[in-house]
Amino acid sequence: MSRNDPIDISMPLSSVMPIWPGSPGFSRSMLLHPDQGDAVVNSAVSMDIHVGTHVDAPSHHDPGAATVDELPLSSFIGPATVVQIDETCGVVTGDVLESAVGPSAPARLLLRTANSERQILKDPEFQPDFVALDPSGAAWVAAHGVLLIGIDYLSIQQFSSSNDTHKMLFDAGVVVLEGLDLADCAPGDYTLVSLPIHLPGAEASPVRAILLPNEAT
Ligand SMILES: [Zn+2]
């Protein structure tokens, strides 16, 4: 891979991947196959749309709020910064962000935490002690005009926490990407290219997300 090749930060969708407790996960079944005498291969997928790399829409927590097709596509594409959060940090607070990011926040902020060091996105067993953003972190993100926040495990908020983190981000119009594989991605500035699929009325969508390294100057 040359240093200017895109970096795929999406999780491969399969029946062997970490999923939220209670989720049916992902499966793919064959509809047609030449082995069965069919002319072509054709398969069907079944999945919870919060499986793998995905975006949550505000309607995930408030059925009357914006759905995934109503999110601004411009938030999903453009300059993005992968910020390393200290490996010893178990929760990303506003103070943690202030020291990791500095006074001016990037438009798109991707948090590379101890989740990446632990490679827990590659472990099929769900790990409830993942690092995530607390409400003070969400307040910091909202106050700094961030368009999009991304995290390297399956939820932006801690397991078994209140939904305040999600709600504060949604109230501020921040797009939330979850399940980003940042393990092989160095901290720094990139161009993010990510898009939800077009699912009118849905509360989430799978996303294919890549980072384009910025041209060396
Ligand atoms: Zn979700």
PDB file of C-alpha atoms and ligand atoms in Angstrom:
ATOM      1  CA  MET A   1       0.000   0.000   0.000  1.00  0.00           C
ATOM      2  CA  SER A   2       1.454   3.372  -0.941  1.00  0.00           C
ATOM      3  CA  ARG A   3       1.211   6.157   1.580  1.00  0.00           C
ATOM      4  CA  ASN A   4      -1.461   7.913  -0.431  1.00  0.00           C
ATOM      5  CA  ASP A   5      -3.783   4.923  -0.708  1.00  0.00           C
ATOM      6  CA  PRO A   6      -7.177   5.237   0.976  1.00  0.00           C
ATOM      7  CA  ILE A   7      -7.400   3.676   4.431  1.00  0.00           C
ATOM      8  CA  ASP A   8     -10.545   1.622   4.902  1.00  0.00           C
ATOM      9  CA  ILE A   9     -11.885   2.312   8.399  1.00  0.00           C
ATOM     10  CA  SER A  10     -15.066   0.238   7.946  1.00  0.00           C
ATOM     11  CA  MET A  11     -15.747  -3.059   9.689  1.00  0.00           C
ATOM     12  CA  PRO A  12     -16.217  -6.044   7.355  1.00  0.00           C
ATOM     13  CA  LEU A  13     -19.836  -7.219   7.695  1.00  0.00           C
ATOM     14  CA  SER A  14     -20.044 -10.897   8.537  1.00  0.00           C
ATOM     15  CA  SER A  15     -21.724 -13.332  10.889  1.00  0.00           C
ATOM     16  CA  VAL A  16     -18.541 -13.262  12.983  1.00  0.00           C
ATOM     17  CA  MET A  17     -18.189  -9.739  14.324  1.00  0.00           C
ATOM     18  CA  PRO A  18     -18.912  -7.951  17.600  1.00  0.00           C
ATOM     19  CA  ILE A  19     -22.551  -6.889  17.906  1.00  0.00           C
ATOM     20  CA  TRP A  20     -24.596  -5.084  20.530  1.00  0.00           C
ATOM     21  CA  PRO A  21     -26.171  -7.440  23.106  1.00  0.00           C
ATOM     22  CA  GLY A  22     -29.534  -8.598  21.780  1.00  0.00           C
ATOM     23  CA  SER A  23     -28.831  -7.636  18.175  1.00  0.00           C
ATOM     24  CA  PRO A  24     -29.589 -10.255  15.515  1.00  0.00           C
ATOM     25  CA  GLY A  25     -26.326  -9.213  13.855  1.00  0.00           C
ATOM     26  CA  PHE A  26     -25.641  -9.786  10.173  1.00  0.00           C
ATOM     27  CA  SER A  27     -26.289 -12.724   7.889  1.00  0.00           C
ATOM     28  CA  ARG A  28     -26.190 -13.318   4.146  1.00  0.00           C
ATOM     29  CA  SER A  29     -28.033 -16.120   2.418  1.00  0.00           C
ATOM     30  CA  MET A  30     -27.921 -17.386  -1.131  1.00  0.00           C
ATOM     31  CA  LEU A  31     -31.000 -16.899  -3.321  1.00  0.00           C
ATOM     32  CA  LEU A  32     -29.537 -18.106  -6.605  1.00  0.00           C
ATOM     33  CA  HIS A  33     -26.321 -19.947  -7.385  1.00  0.00           C
ATOM     34  CA  PRO A  34     -24.949 -21.830 -10.396  1.00  0.00           C
ATOM     35  CA  ASP A  35     -24.360 -24.815  -8.065  1.00  0.00           C
ATOM     36  CA  GLN A  36     -28.164 -25.015  -7.817  1.00  0.00           C
ATOM     37  CA  GLY A  37     -28.613 -24.655 -11.572  1.00  0.00           C
ATOM     38  CA  ASP A  38     -29.183 -20.908 -11.562  1.00  0.00           C
ATOM     39  CA  ALA A  39     -27.593 -18.646 -14.155  1.00  0.00           C
ATOM     40  CA  VAL A  40     -26.195 -16.157 -11.647  1.00  0.00           C
ATOM     41  CA  VAL A  41     -25.200 -15.677  -8.037  1.00  0.00           C
ATOM     42  CA  ASN A  42     -27.694 -13.608  -6.049  1.00  0.00           C
ATOM     43  CA  SER A  43     -27.764 -13.251  -2.282  1.00  0.00           C
ATOM     44  CA  ALA A  44     -29.811 -11.486   0.383  1.00  0.00           C
ATOM     45  CA  VAL A  45     -28.622  -9.863   3.600  1.00  0.00           C
ATOM     46  CA  SER A  46     -30.405  -9.555   6.897  1.00  0.00           C
ATOM     47  CA  MET A  47     -29.058  -7.156   9.491  1.00  0.00           C
ATOM     48  CA  ASP A  48     -29.696  -4.792  12.330  1.00  0.00           C
ATOM     49  CA  ILE A  49     -28.766  -1.419  10.778  1.00  0.00           C
ATOM     50  CA  HIS A  50     -26.605  -0.574  13.812  1.00  0.00           C
ATOM     51  CA  VAL A  51     -24.290  -3.491  13.025  1.00  0.00           C
ATOM     52  CA  GLY A  52     -20.768  -2.635  11.947  1.00  0.00           C
ATOM     53  CA  THR A  53     -19.699   0.835  10.886  1.00  0.00           C
ATOM     54  CA  HIS A  54     -22.825   2.979  10.902  1.00  0.00           C
ATOM     55  CA  VAL A  55     -24.375   6.375  11.483  1.00  0.00           C
ATOM     56  CA  ASP A  56     -27.071   7.008  14.081  1.00  0.00           C
ATOM     57  CA  ALA A  57     -29.792   9.523  13.217  1.00  0.00           C
ATOM     58  CA  PRO A  58     -31.558  11.592  15.913  1.00  0.00           C
ATOM     59  CA  SER A  59     -34.671   9.428  15.441  1.00  0.00           C
ATOM     60  CA  HIS A  60     -32.711   6.570  17.057  1.00  0.00           C
ATOM     61  CA  HIS A  61     -33.538   8.147  20.427  1.00  0.00           C
ATOM     62  CA  ASP A  62     -36.551  10.286  19.492  1.00  0.00           C
ATOM     63  CA  PRO A  63     -38.911   8.764  16.899  1.00  0.00           C
ATOM     64  CA  GLY A  64     -40.124  12.229  15.870  1.00  0.00           C
ATOM     65  CA  ALA A  65     -36.635  13.578  15.180  1.00  0.00           C
ATOM     66  CA  ALA A  66     -34.600  13.623  11.944  1.00  0.00           C
ATOM     67  CA  THR A  67     -34.118  10.343  10.116  1.00  0.00           C
ATOM     68  CA  VAL A  68     -30.969   9.211   8.380  1.00  0.00           C
ATOM     69  CA  ASP A  69     -32.052  10.462   4.946  1.00  0.00           C
ATOM     70  CA  GLU A  70     -32.441  13.939   6.453  1.00  0.00           C
ATOM     71  CA  LEU A  71     -28.850  14.235   7.676  1.00  0.00           C
ATOM     72  CA  PRO A  72     -26.688  16.709   5.728  1.00  0.00           C
ATOM     73  CA  LEU A  73     -24.518  14.714   3.318  1.00  0.00           C
ATOM     74  CA  SER A  74     -21.930  17.505   3.481  1.00  0.00           C
ATOM     75  CA  SER A  75     -21.101  16.478   7.060  1.00  0.00           C
ATOM     76  CA  PHE A  76     -19.969  13.034   5.892  1.00  0.00           C
ATOM     77  CA  ILE A  77     -17.288  14.145   3.450  1.00  0.00           C
ATOM     78  CA  GLY A  78     -14.367  16.490   4.014  1.00  0.00           C
ATOM     79  CA  PRO A  79     -11.407  17.305   6.264  1.00  0.00           C
ATOM     80  CA  ALA A  80     -11.212  15.065   9.335  1.00  0.00           C
ATOM     81  CA  THR A  81      -8.723  14.629  12.151  1.00  0.00           C
ATOM     82  CA  VAL A  82      -7.916  11.373  13.917  1.00  0.00           C
ATOM     83  CA  VAL A  83      -7.096  12.332  17.501  1.00  0.00           C
ATOM     84  CA  GLN A  84      -5.293   9.951  19.841  1.00  0.00           C
ATOM     85  CA  ILE A  85      -6.897   9.724  23.257  1.00  0.00           C
ATOM     86  CA  ASP A  86      -4.507   8.638  26.000  1.00  0.00           C
ATOM     87  CA  GLU A  87      -4.591   4.837  26.300  1.00  0.00           C
ATOM     88  CA  THR A  88      -5.128   5.029  30.045  1.00  0.00           C
ATOM     89  CA  CYS A  89      -8.273   7.076  29.575  1.00  0.00           C
ATOM     90  CA  GLY A  90     -11.416   5.021  30.273  1.00  0.00           C
ATOM     91  CA  VAL A  91     -13.911   7.724  29.352  1.00  0.00           C
ATOM     92  CA  VAL A  92     -13.598  10.731  27.042  1.00  0.00           C
ATOM     93  CA  THR A  93     -14.633  13.823  29.011  1.00  0.00           C
ATOM     94  CA  GLY A  94     -14.624  17.461  28.000  1.00  0.00           C
ATOM     95  CA  ASP A  95     -11.309  17.942  29.816  1.00  0.00           C
ATOM     96  CA  VAL A  96      -9.783  14.979  27.972  1.00  0.00           C
ATOM     97  CA  LEU A  97     -10.867  16.491  24.643  1.00  0.00           C
ATOM     98  CA  GLU A  98      -9.578  19.927  25.593  1.00  0.00           C
ATOM     99  CA  SER A  99      -6.092  18.544  26.211  1.00  0.00           C
ATOM    100  CA  ALA A 100      -6.088  16.030  23.309  1.00  0.00           C
ATOM    101  CA  VAL A 101      -7.522  18.352  20.667  1.00  0.00           C
ATOM    102  CA  GLY A 102      -6.603  21.840  21.855  1.00  0.00           C
ATOM    103  CA  PRO A 103      -8.718  24.972  21.787  1.00  0.00           C
ATOM    104  CA  SER A 104      -9.943  24.752  18.192  1.00  0.00           C
ATOM    105  CA  ALA A 105     -11.704  21.589  17.125  1.00  0.00           C
ATOM    106  CA  PRO A 106     -11.603  20.054  13.638  1.00  0.00           C
ATOM    107  CA  ALA A 107     -14.805  19.912  11.580  1.00  0.00           C
ATOM    108  CA  ARG A 108     -14.786  16.127  11.766  1.00  0.00           C
ATOM    109  CA  LEU A 109     -13.280  14.548  14.849  1.00  0.00           C
ATOM    110  CA  LEU A 110     -12.447  10.831  14.948  1.00  0.00           C
ATOM    111  CA  LEU A 111     -11.481   9.503  18.370  1.00  0.00           C
ATOM    112  CA  ARG A 112      -8.790   6.835  18.455  1.00  0.00           C
ATOM    113  CA  THR A 113      -8.937   5.442  21.972  1.00  0.00           C
ATOM    114  CA  ALA A 114      -7.705   2.415  23.895  1.00  0.00           C
ATOM    115  CA  ASN A 115     -10.409   0.513  21.969  1.00  0.00           C
ATOM    116  CA  SER A 116      -8.031   0.620  18.992  1.00  0.00           C
ATOM    117  CA  GLU A 117      -5.006  -0.521  21.013  1.00  0.00           C
ATOM    118  CA  ARG A 118      -7.097  -3.406  22.387  1.00  0.00           C
ATOM    119  CA  GLN A 119      -8.350  -4.223  18.839  1.00  0.00           C
ATOM    120  CA  ILE A 120     -11.773  -4.977  20.339  1.00  0.00           C
ATOM    121  CA  LEU A 121     -13.605  -4.239  17.069  1.00  0.00           C
ATOM    122  CA  LYS A 122     -11.911  -7.376  15.705  1.00  0.00           C
ATOM    123  CA  ASP A 123     -13.012  -9.486  18.697  1.00  0.00           C
ATOM    124  CA  PRO A 124     -16.367 -11.195  17.964  1.00  0.00           C
ATOM    125  CA  GLU A 125     -17.183 -11.036  21.672  1.00  0.00           C
ATOM    126  CA  PHE A 126     -18.859  -7.778  22.726  1.00  0.00           C
ATOM    127  CA  GLN A 127     -16.721  -5.836  25.221  1.00  0.00           C
ATOM    128  CA  PRO A 128     -18.914  -3.675  27.476  1.00  0.00           C
ATOM    129  CA  ASP A 129     -15.972  -1.778  28.988  1.00  0.00           C
ATOM    130  CA  PHE A 130     -15.229   0.100  25.756  1.00  0.00           C
ATOM    131  CA  VAL A 131     -14.087   3.731  25.877  1.00  0.00           C
ATOM    132  CA  ALA A 132     -16.704   6.314  24.862  1.00  0.00           C
ATOM    133  CA  LEU A 133     -17.766   9.922  25.263  1.00  0.00           C
ATOM    134  CA  ASP A 134     -19.496  11.106  28.436  1.00  0.00           C
ATOM    135  CA  PRO A 135     -21.984  14.023  28.516  1.00  0.00           C
ATOM    136  CA  SER A 136     -19.212  16.537  29.322  1.00  0.00           C
ATOM    137  CA  GLY A 137     -17.400  15.332  26.197  1.00  0.00           C
ATOM    138  CA  ALA A 138     -20.586  15.685  24.180  1.00  0.00           C
ATOM    139  CA  ALA A 139     -21.003  19.233  25.513  1.00  0.00           C
ATOM    140  CA  TRP A 140     -17.439  20.044  24.425  1.00  0.00           C
ATOM    141  CA  VAL A 141     -18.102  18.659  20.920  1.00  0.00           C
ATOM    142  CA  ALA A 142     -21.366  20.638  20.665  1.00  0.00           C
ATOM    143  CA  ALA A 143     -19.736  23.856  21.886  1.00  0.00           C
ATOM    144  CA  HIS A 144     -16.863  23.595  19.385  1.00  0.00           C
ATOM    145  CA  GLY A 145     -18.976  23.367  16.237  1.00  0.00           C
ATOM    146  CA  VAL A 146     -17.908  19.852  15.289  1.00  0.00           C
ATOM    147  CA  LEU A 147     -19.947  18.548  12.321  1.00  0.00           C
ATOM    148  CA  LEU A 148     -19.193  14.857  12.807  1.00  0.00           C
ATOM    149  CA  ILE A 149     -17.799  12.763  15.641  1.00  0.00           C
ATOM    150  CA  GLY A 150     -16.564   9.208  15.204  1.00  0.00           C
ATOM    151  CA  ILE A 151     -15.546   6.533  17.704  1.00  0.00           C
ATOM    152  CA  ASP A 152     -13.631   3.256  17.467  1.00  0.00           C
ATOM    153  CA  TYR A 153     -16.281   0.988  19.010  1.00  0.00           C
ATOM    154  CA  LEU A 154     -19.986   0.312  18.615  1.00  0.00           C
ATOM    155  CA  SER A 155     -21.418   3.304  20.505  1.00  0.00           C
ATOM    156  CA  ILE A 156     -20.447   6.917  21.111  1.00  0.00           C
ATOM    157  CA  GLN A 157     -21.713   6.635  24.677  1.00  0.00           C
ATOM    158  CA  GLN A 158     -20.653   4.274  27.429  1.00  0.00           C
ATOM    159  CA  PHE A 159     -22.420   0.972  27.934  1.00  0.00           C
ATOM    160  CA  SER A 160     -25.317   1.176  30.414  1.00  0.00           C
ATOM    161  CA  SER A 161     -25.068   4.976  30.568  1.00  0.00           C
ATOM    162  CA  SER A 162     -27.973   7.372  30.098  1.00  0.00           C
ATOM    163  CA  ASN A 163     -28.684   8.519  26.550  1.00  0.00           C
ATOM    164  CA  ASP A 164     -27.571  12.063  27.347  1.00  0.00           C
ATOM    165  CA  THR A 165     -24.412  11.838  25.234  1.00  0.00           C
ATOM    166  CA  HIS A 166     -26.351  10.832  22.114  1.00  0.00           C
ATOM    167  CA  LYS A 167     -29.090  13.398  22.749  1.00  0.00           C
ATOM    168  CA  MET A 168     -26.687  16.300  23.316  1.00  0.00           C
ATOM    169  CA  LEU A 169     -24.864  15.486  20.080  1.00  0.00           C
ATOM    170  CA  PHE A 170     -28.124  15.171  18.126  1.00  0.00           C
ATOM    171  CA  ASP A 171     -29.491  18.411  19.590  1.00  0.00           C
ATOM    172  CA  ALA A 172     -26.357  20.165  18.321  1.00  0.00           C
ATOM    173  CA  GLY A 173     -26.733  18.650  14.835  1.00  0.00           C
ATOM    174  CA  VAL A 174     -23.567  16.557  15.154  1.00  0.00           C
ATOM    175  CA  VAL A 175     -23.425  13.460  12.932  1.00  0.00           C
ATOM    176  CA  VAL A 176     -22.395  10.369  14.933  1.00  0.00           C
ATOM    177  CA  LEU A 177     -20.336   7.615  13.284  1.00  0.00           C
ATOM    178  CA  GLU A 178     -19.871   4.439  15.296  1.00  0.00           C
ATOM    179  CA  GLY A 179     -17.793   1.334  14.706  1.00  0.00           C
ATOM    180  CA  LEU A 180     -14.807   2.980  13.015  1.00  0.00           C
ATOM    181  CA  ASP A 181     -11.765   0.743  12.702  1.00  0.00           C
ATOM    182  CA  LEU A 182      -8.933   3.134  13.502  1.00  0.00           C
ATOM    183  CA  ALA A 183      -6.465   0.463  14.698  1.00  0.00           C
ATOM    184  CA  ASP A 184      -4.163   0.846  11.689  1.00  0.00           C
ATOM    185  CA  CYS A 185      -4.656   4.544  11.302  1.00  0.00           C
ATOM    186  CA  ALA A 186      -2.094   7.045  12.590  1.00  0.00           C
ATOM    187  CA  PRO A 187      -3.390  10.177  14.321  1.00  0.00           C
ATOM    188  CA  GLY A 188      -3.409  13.182  12.005  1.00  0.00           C
ATOM    189  CA  ASP A 189      -5.291  15.037   9.308  1.00  0.00           C
ATOM    190  CA  TYR A 190      -7.127  13.247   6.497  1.00  0.00           C
ATOM    191  CA  THR A 191     -10.064  13.622   4.163  1.00  0.00           C
ATOM    192  CA  LEU A 192     -13.019  11.522   5.304  1.00  0.00           C
ATOM    193  CA  VAL A 193     -15.267   9.967   2.678  1.00  0.00           C
ATOM    194  CA  SER A 194     -18.265   8.220   4.192  1.00  0.00           C
ATOM    195  CA  LEU A 195     -21.909   7.963   3.217  1.00  0.00           C
ATOM    196  CA  PRO A 196     -25.014   6.315   4.617  1.00  0.00           C
ATOM    197  CA  ILE A 197     -27.117   4.296   2.214  1.00  0.00           C
ATOM    198  CA  HIS A 198     -30.412   5.937   1.229  1.00  0.00           C
ATOM    199  CA  LEU A 199     -32.930   4.590   3.737  1.00  0.00           C
ATOM    200  CA  PRO A 200     -35.906   6.981   3.987  1.00  0.00           C
ATOM    201  CA  GLY A 201     -37.338   7.092   7.492  1.00  0.00           C
ATOM    202  CA  ALA A 202     -34.606   4.958   9.088  1.00  0.00           C
ATOM    203  CA  GLU A 203     -32.934   5.718  12.425  1.00  0.00           C
ATOM    204  CA  ALA A 204     -29.492   4.580  11.257  1.00  0.00           C
ATOM    205  CA  SER A 205     -27.607   3.278   8.265  1.00  0.00           C
ATOM    206  CA  PRO A 206     -24.566   1.187   7.508  1.00  0.00           C
ATOM    207  CA  VAL A 207     -21.710   3.360   6.257  1.00  0.00           C
ATOM    208  CA  ARG A 208     -18.602   2.648   4.232  1.00  0.00           C
ATOM    209  CA  ALA A 209     -15.959   4.997   5.583  1.00  0.00           C
ATOM    210  CA  ILE A 210     -12.474   5.624   4.226  1.00  0.00           C
ATOM    211  CA  LEU A 211      -9.754   8.135   4.997  1.00  0.00           C
ATOM    212  CA  LEU A 212      -7.685   9.692   2.255  1.00  0.00           C
ATOM    213  CA  PRO A 213      -4.216  10.698   3.449  1.00  0.00           C
ATOM    214  CA  ASN A 214      -3.543  14.360   2.773  1.00  0.00           C
ATOM    215  CA  GLU A 215      -0.949  14.998   0.079  1.00  0.00           C
ATOM    216  CA  ALA A 216       2.522  15.405   1.561  1.00  0.00           C
ATOM    217  CA  THR A 217       3.679  18.992   1.174  1.00  0.00           C
TER     218      THR A 217
HETATM  219 ZN    ZN B   1     -26.143   3.005  16.481  1.00  0.00          ZN
END
